[in-house]
CSV table of C-alpha atoms and ligand atoms in Angstrom, one decimal:
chain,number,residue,atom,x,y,z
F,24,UNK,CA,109.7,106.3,74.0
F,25,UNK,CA,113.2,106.4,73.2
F,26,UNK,CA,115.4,103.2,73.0
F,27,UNK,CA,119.2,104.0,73.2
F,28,UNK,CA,122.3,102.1,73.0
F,29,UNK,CA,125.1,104.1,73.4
F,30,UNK,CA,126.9,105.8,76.4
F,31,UNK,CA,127.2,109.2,74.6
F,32,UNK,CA,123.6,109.4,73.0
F,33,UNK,CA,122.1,108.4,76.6
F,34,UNK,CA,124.3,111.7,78.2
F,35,UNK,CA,123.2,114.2,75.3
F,36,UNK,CA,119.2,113.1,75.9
F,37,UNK,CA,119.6,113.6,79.9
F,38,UNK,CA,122.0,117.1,79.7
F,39,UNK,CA,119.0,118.4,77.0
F,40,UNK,CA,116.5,117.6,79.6
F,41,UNK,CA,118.6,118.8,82.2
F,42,UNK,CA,118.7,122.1,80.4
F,43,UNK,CA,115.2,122.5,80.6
F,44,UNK,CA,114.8,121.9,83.8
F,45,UNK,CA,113.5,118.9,83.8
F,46,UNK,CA,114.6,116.0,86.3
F,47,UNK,CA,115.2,112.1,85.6
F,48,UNK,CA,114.8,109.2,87.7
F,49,UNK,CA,117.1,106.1,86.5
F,50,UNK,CA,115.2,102.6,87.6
F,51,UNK,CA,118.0,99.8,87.1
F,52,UNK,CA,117.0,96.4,85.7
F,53,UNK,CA,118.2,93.3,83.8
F,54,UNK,CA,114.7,93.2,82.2
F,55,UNK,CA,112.5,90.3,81.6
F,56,UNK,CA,110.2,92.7,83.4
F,57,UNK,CA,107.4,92.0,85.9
F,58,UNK,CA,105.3,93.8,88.4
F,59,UNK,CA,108.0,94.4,91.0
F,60,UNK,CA,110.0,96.3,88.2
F,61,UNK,CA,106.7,98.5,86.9
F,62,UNK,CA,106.1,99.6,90.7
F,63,UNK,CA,109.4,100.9,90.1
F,64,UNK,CA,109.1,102.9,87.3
F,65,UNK,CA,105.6,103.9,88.8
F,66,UNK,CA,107.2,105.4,91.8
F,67,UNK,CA,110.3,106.8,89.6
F,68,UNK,CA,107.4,109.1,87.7
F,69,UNK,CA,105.4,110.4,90.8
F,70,UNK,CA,109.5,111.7,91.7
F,71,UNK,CA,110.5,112.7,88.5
F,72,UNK,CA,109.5,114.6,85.1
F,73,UNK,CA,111.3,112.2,83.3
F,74,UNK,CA,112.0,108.3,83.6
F,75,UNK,CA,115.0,106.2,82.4
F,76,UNK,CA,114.7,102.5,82.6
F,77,UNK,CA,118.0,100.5,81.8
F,78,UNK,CA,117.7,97.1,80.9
F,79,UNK,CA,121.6,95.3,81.0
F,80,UNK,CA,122.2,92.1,82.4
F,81,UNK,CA,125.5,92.4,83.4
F,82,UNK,CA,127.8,89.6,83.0
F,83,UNK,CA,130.1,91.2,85.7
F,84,UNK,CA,128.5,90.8,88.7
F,85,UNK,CA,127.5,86.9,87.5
F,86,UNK,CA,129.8,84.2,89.1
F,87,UNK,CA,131.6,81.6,86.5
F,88,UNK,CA,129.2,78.9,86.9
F,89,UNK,CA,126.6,81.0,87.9
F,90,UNK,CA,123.1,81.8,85.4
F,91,UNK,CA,124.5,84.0,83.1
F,92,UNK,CA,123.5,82.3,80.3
F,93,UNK,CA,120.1,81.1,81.6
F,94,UNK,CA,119.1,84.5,82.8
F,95,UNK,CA,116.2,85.2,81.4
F,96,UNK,CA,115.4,87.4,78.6
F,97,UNK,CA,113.3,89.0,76.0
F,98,UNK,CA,113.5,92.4,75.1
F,99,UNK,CA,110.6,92.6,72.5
F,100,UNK,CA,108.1,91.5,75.7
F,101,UNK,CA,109.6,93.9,77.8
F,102,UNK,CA,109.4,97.0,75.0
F,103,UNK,CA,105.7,96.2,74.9
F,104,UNK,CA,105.5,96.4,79.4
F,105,UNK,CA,107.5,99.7,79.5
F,106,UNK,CA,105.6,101.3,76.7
F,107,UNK,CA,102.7,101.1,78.9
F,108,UNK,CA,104.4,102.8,81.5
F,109,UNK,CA,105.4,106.6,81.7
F,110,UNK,CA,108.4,106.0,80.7
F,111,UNK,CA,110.2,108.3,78.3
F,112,UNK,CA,113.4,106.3,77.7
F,113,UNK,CA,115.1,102.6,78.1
F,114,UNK,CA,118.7,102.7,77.9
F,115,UNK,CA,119.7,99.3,76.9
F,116,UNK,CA,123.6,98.9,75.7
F,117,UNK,CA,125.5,95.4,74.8
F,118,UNK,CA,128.1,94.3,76.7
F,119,UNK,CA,130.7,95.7,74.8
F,120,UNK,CA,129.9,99.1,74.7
F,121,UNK,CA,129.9,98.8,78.7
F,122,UNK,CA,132.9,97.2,78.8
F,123,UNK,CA,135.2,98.1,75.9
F,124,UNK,CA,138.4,96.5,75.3
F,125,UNK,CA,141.2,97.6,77.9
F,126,UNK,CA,138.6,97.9,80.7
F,127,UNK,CA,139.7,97.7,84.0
F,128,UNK,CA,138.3,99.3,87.0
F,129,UNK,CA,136.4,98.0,89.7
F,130,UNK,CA,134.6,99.9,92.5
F,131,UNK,CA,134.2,97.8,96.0
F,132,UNK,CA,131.9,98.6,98.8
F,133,UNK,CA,134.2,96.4,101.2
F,134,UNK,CA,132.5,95.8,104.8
F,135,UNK,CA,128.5,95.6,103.6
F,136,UNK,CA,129.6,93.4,100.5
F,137,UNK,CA,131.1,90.4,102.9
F,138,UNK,CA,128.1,89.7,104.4
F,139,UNK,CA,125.0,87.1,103.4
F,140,UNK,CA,125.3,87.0,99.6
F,141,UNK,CA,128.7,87.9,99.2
F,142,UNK,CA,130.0,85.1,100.9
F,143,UNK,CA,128.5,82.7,98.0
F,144,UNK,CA,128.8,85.0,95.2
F,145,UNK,CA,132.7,86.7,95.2
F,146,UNK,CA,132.7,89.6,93.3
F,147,UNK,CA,128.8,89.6,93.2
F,148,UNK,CA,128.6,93.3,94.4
F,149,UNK,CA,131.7,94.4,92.8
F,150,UNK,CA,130.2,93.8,89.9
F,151,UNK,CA,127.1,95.8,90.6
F,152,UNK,CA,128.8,98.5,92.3
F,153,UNK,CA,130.7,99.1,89.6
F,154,UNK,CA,127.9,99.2,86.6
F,155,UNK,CA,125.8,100.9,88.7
F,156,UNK,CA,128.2,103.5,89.2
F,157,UNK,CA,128.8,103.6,85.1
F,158,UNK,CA,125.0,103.8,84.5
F,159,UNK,CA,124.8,106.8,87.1
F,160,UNK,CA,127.8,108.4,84.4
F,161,UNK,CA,125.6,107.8,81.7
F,162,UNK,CA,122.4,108.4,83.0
F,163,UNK,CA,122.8,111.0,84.9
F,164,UNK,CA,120.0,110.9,87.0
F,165,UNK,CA,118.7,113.0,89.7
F,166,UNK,CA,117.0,110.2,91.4
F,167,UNK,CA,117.6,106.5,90.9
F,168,UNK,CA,115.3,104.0,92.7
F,169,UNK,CA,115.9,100.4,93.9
F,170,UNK,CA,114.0,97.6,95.5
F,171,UNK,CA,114.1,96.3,98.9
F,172,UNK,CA,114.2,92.8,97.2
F,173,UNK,CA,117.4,93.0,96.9
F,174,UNK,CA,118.1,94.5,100.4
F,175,UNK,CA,122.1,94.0,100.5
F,176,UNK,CA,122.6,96.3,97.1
F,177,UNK,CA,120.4,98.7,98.2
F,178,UNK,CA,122.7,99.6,101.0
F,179,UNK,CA,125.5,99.1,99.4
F,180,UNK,CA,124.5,101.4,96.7
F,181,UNK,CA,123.3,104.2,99.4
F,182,UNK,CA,126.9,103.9,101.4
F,183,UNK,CA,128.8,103.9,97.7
F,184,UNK,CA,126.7,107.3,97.2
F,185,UNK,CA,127.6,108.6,100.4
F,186,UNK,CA,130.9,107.5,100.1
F,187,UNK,CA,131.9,108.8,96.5
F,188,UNK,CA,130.0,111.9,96.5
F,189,UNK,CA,127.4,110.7,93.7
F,190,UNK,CA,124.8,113.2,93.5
F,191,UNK,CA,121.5,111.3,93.1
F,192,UNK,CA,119.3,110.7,96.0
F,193,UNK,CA,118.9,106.6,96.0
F,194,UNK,CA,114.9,105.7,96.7
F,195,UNK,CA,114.2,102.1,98.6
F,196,UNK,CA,111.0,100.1,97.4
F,197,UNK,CA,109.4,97.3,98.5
F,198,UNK,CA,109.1,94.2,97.8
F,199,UNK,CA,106.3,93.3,95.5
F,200,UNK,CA,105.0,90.1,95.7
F,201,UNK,CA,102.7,87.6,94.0
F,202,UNK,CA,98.9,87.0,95.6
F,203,UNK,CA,100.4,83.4,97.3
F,204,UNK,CA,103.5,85.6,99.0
F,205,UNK,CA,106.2,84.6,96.7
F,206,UNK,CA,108.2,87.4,95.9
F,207,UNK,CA,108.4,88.3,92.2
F,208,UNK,CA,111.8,87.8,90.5
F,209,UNK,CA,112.5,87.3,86.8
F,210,UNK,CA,114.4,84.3,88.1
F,211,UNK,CA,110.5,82.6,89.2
F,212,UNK,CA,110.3,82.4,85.1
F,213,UNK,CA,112.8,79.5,85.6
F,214,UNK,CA,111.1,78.2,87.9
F,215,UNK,CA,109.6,74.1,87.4
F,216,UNK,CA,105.9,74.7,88.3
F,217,UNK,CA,106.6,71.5,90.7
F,218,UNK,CA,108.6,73.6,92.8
F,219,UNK,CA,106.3,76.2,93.7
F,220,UNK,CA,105.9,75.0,97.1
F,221,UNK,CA,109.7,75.1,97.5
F,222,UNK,CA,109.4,78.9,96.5
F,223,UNK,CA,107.0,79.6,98.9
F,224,UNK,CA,109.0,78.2,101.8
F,225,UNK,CA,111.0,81.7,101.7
F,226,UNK,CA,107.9,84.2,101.9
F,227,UNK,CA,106.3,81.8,104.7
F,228,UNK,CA,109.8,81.5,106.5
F,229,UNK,CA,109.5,85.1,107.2
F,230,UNK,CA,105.9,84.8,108.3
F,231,UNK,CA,107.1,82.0,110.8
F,232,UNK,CA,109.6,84.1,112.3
F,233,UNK,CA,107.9,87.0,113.1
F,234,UNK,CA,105.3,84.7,114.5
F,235,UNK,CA,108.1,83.1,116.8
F,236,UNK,CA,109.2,86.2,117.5
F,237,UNK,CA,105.4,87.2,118.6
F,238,UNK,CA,105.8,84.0,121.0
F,239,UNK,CA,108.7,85.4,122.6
F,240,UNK,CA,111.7,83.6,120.6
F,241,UNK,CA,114.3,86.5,119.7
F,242,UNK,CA,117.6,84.7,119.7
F,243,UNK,CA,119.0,84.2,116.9
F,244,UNK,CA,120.3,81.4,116.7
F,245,UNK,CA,117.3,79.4,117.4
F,246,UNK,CA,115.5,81.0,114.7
F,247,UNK,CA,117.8,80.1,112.4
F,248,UNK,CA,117.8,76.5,113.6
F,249,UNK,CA,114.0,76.7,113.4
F,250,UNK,CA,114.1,78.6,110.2
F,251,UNK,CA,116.5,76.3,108.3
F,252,UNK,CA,114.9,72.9,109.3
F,253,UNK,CA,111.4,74.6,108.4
F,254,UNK,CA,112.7,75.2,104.6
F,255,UNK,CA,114.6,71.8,104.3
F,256,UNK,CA,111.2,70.4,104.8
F,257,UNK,CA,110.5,71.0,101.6
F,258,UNK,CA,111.4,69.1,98.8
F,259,UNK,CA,114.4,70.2,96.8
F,260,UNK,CA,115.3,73.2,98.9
F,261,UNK,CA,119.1,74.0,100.2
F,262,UNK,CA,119.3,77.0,102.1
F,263,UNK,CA,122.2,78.9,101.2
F,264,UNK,CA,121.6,80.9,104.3
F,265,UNK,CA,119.3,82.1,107.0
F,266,UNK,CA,120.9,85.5,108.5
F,267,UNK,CA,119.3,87.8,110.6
F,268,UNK,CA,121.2,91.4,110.6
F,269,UNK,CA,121.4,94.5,111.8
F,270,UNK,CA,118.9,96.6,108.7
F,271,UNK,CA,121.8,98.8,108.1
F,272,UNK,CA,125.2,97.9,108.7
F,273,UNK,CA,124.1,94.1,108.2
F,274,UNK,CA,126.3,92.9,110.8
F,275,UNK,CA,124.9,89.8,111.9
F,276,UNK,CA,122.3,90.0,114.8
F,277,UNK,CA,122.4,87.5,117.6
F,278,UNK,CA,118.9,88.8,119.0
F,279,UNK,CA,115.6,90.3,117.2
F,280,UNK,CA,115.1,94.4,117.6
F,281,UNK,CA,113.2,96.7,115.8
F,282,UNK,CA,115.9,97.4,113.2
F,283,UNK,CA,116.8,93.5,112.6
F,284,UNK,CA,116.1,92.2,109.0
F,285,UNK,CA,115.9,88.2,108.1
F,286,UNK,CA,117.6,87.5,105.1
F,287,UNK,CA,116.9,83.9,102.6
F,288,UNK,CA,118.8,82.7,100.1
F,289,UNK,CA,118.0,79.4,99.0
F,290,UNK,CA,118.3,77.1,96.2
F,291,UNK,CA,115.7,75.5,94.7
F,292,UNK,CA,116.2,72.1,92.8
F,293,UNK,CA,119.7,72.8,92.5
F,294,UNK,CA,119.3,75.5,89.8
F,295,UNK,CA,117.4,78.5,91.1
F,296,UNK,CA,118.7,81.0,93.5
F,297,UNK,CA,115.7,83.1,95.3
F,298,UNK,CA,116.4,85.4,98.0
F,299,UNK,CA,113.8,87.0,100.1
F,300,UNK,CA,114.2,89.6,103.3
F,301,UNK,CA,112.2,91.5,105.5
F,302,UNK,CA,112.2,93.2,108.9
F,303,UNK,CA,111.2,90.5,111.5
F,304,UNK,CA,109.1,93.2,113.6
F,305,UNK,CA,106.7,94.7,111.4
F,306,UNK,CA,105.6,98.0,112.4
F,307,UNK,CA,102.2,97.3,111.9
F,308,UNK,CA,100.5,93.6,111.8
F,309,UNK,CA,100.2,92.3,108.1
F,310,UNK,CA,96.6,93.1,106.6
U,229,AMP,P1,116.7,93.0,88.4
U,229,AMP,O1,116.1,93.2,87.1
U,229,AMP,O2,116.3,91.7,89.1
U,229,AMP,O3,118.1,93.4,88.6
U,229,AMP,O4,115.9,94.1,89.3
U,229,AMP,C1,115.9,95.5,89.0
U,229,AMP,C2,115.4,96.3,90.1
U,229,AMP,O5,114.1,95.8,90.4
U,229,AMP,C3,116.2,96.1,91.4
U,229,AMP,O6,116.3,97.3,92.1
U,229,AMP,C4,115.4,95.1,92.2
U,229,AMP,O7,115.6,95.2,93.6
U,229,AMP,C5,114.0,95.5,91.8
U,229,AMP,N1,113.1,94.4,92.1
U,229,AMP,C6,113.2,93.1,91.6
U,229,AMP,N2,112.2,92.3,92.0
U,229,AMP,C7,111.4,93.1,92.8
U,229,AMP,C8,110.3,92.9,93.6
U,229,AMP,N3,109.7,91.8,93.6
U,229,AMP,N4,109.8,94.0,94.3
U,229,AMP,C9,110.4,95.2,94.2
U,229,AMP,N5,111.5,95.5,93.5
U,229,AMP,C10,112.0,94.4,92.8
């Protein structure tokens, strides 16, 4: 496996493949790796001959007193996980070789990035859009693949594509969670093991709504009333929102349909942000 820190060396080992005929898939990451990111580069290999993991936490797209520097990290542990994964190259690059001196252009997604957490993070997504779109022009994938964990980038990355004419085909994947629900996050790492239960209130939020929702509840707003008090009954939670919205345009919903998706954010003792989402009318019932 090939590690790789510059821009220009990680163009000249994708234009070689290319030349060959061979296609990449580009799974994005900020490392610290778990499960959720290896069904990633899982599903990246059964759509390509080749697989690039990047592994950047980008300091753009984190707020000024945001985790930045708590974010975890450790890139020895995460050589030893993607080694054991079909993965041919990680492209990991420092900060200054993204952002050189004199840097100075920003891509925005405007409408999709206002909504749930781009009202508490400013700049969150213009941030992402625009590294993203840099480690498409350095990767050069064919395919790049995303989870649905992180719902709001996902389509803001698919309407950026559309939008700029960037040829790779974006894949959605699901959320991948731990046995107890909890959706896995390299964030969970900071997690106090006291606060478990706290964590939990997000994965068993969605639960309770699509169980309302089986009763017959489908306005909105009574959801969220139900939602939000359910969470706050949990010691050291503070819900940073409860949004149900439409699953592509993310416009806010003000009653359940098949295409409405209930997005969490919520803190957790005051220092760790967890989001969760999912559609509130499964397709089929949970097994
Ligand atoms: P991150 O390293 O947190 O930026 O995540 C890198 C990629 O992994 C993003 O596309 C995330 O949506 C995805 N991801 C993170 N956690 C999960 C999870 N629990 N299940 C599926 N994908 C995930």
């Amino acid at each position: 496996m090939d590690i790789i820190q510059r821009p220009e060396d990680m163009q000249a080992w994708t234009r070689t493949r290319s030349r060959s005929g061979k296609t990449v898939a580009l799974v994005p990451t900020m490392g610290f790796f778990h499960e959720g990111h290896l069904s990633l580069m899982r599903r990246a290999a059964d759509l390509c001959d080749q697989v690039v993991v990047s592994l950047f936490v980008n300091p753009t797209q984190f707020g000024p007193n945001e985790d930045l520097d708590r974010y975890p990290r450790n890139f020895e542990r995460d050589m030893t996980l993607v080694r054991g994964e079909n993965v041919a190259a990680v492209f990991a690059p420092t900060p200054d070789l993204m952002y050189p001196q004199g840097f100075q252009t920003e891509i925005r997604v405007r409408d999709l990035a206002t909504h749930l957490c781009g009202r508490s993070r400013p700049g969150h997504f213009a941030g992402v859009a625009t590294v993203v779109t840099k480690l498409f022009n350095i990767v050069l994938p064919d395919v790049a693949v995303f989870g649905e964990k992180d719902y709001q980038q996902l389509a803001i990355i698919r309407r950026m594509v559309r939008d700029l004419n960037i040829p790779v085909r974006i894949v959605g994947h699901p959320i991948v969670r731990e046995a107890d629900g909890l959706a896995m996050s390299s964030r969970n790492a900071n997690l106090d093991p006291n606060n478990r239960a706290a964590a939990l209130s997000l994965s068993t939020a969605l639960e309770l709504a699509r169980d309302q929702v089986r009763q017959g509840v489908t306005d909105t707003a009574v959801l969220t009333s139900t939602l939000t008090g359910y969470i706050h009954g949990h010691k050291g939670t503070e819900v940073d929102y409860v949004s149900f919205v439409d699953g592509d345009s993310l416009e806010p919903a003000a009653a359940v349909t098949a295409n409405t998706v209930l997005a969490l954010a919520v803190r957790i003792d005051g220092k760790v942000r967890l989001i969760d989402n999912g559609l509130v009318i499964m397709e089929r019932p949970a097994s």
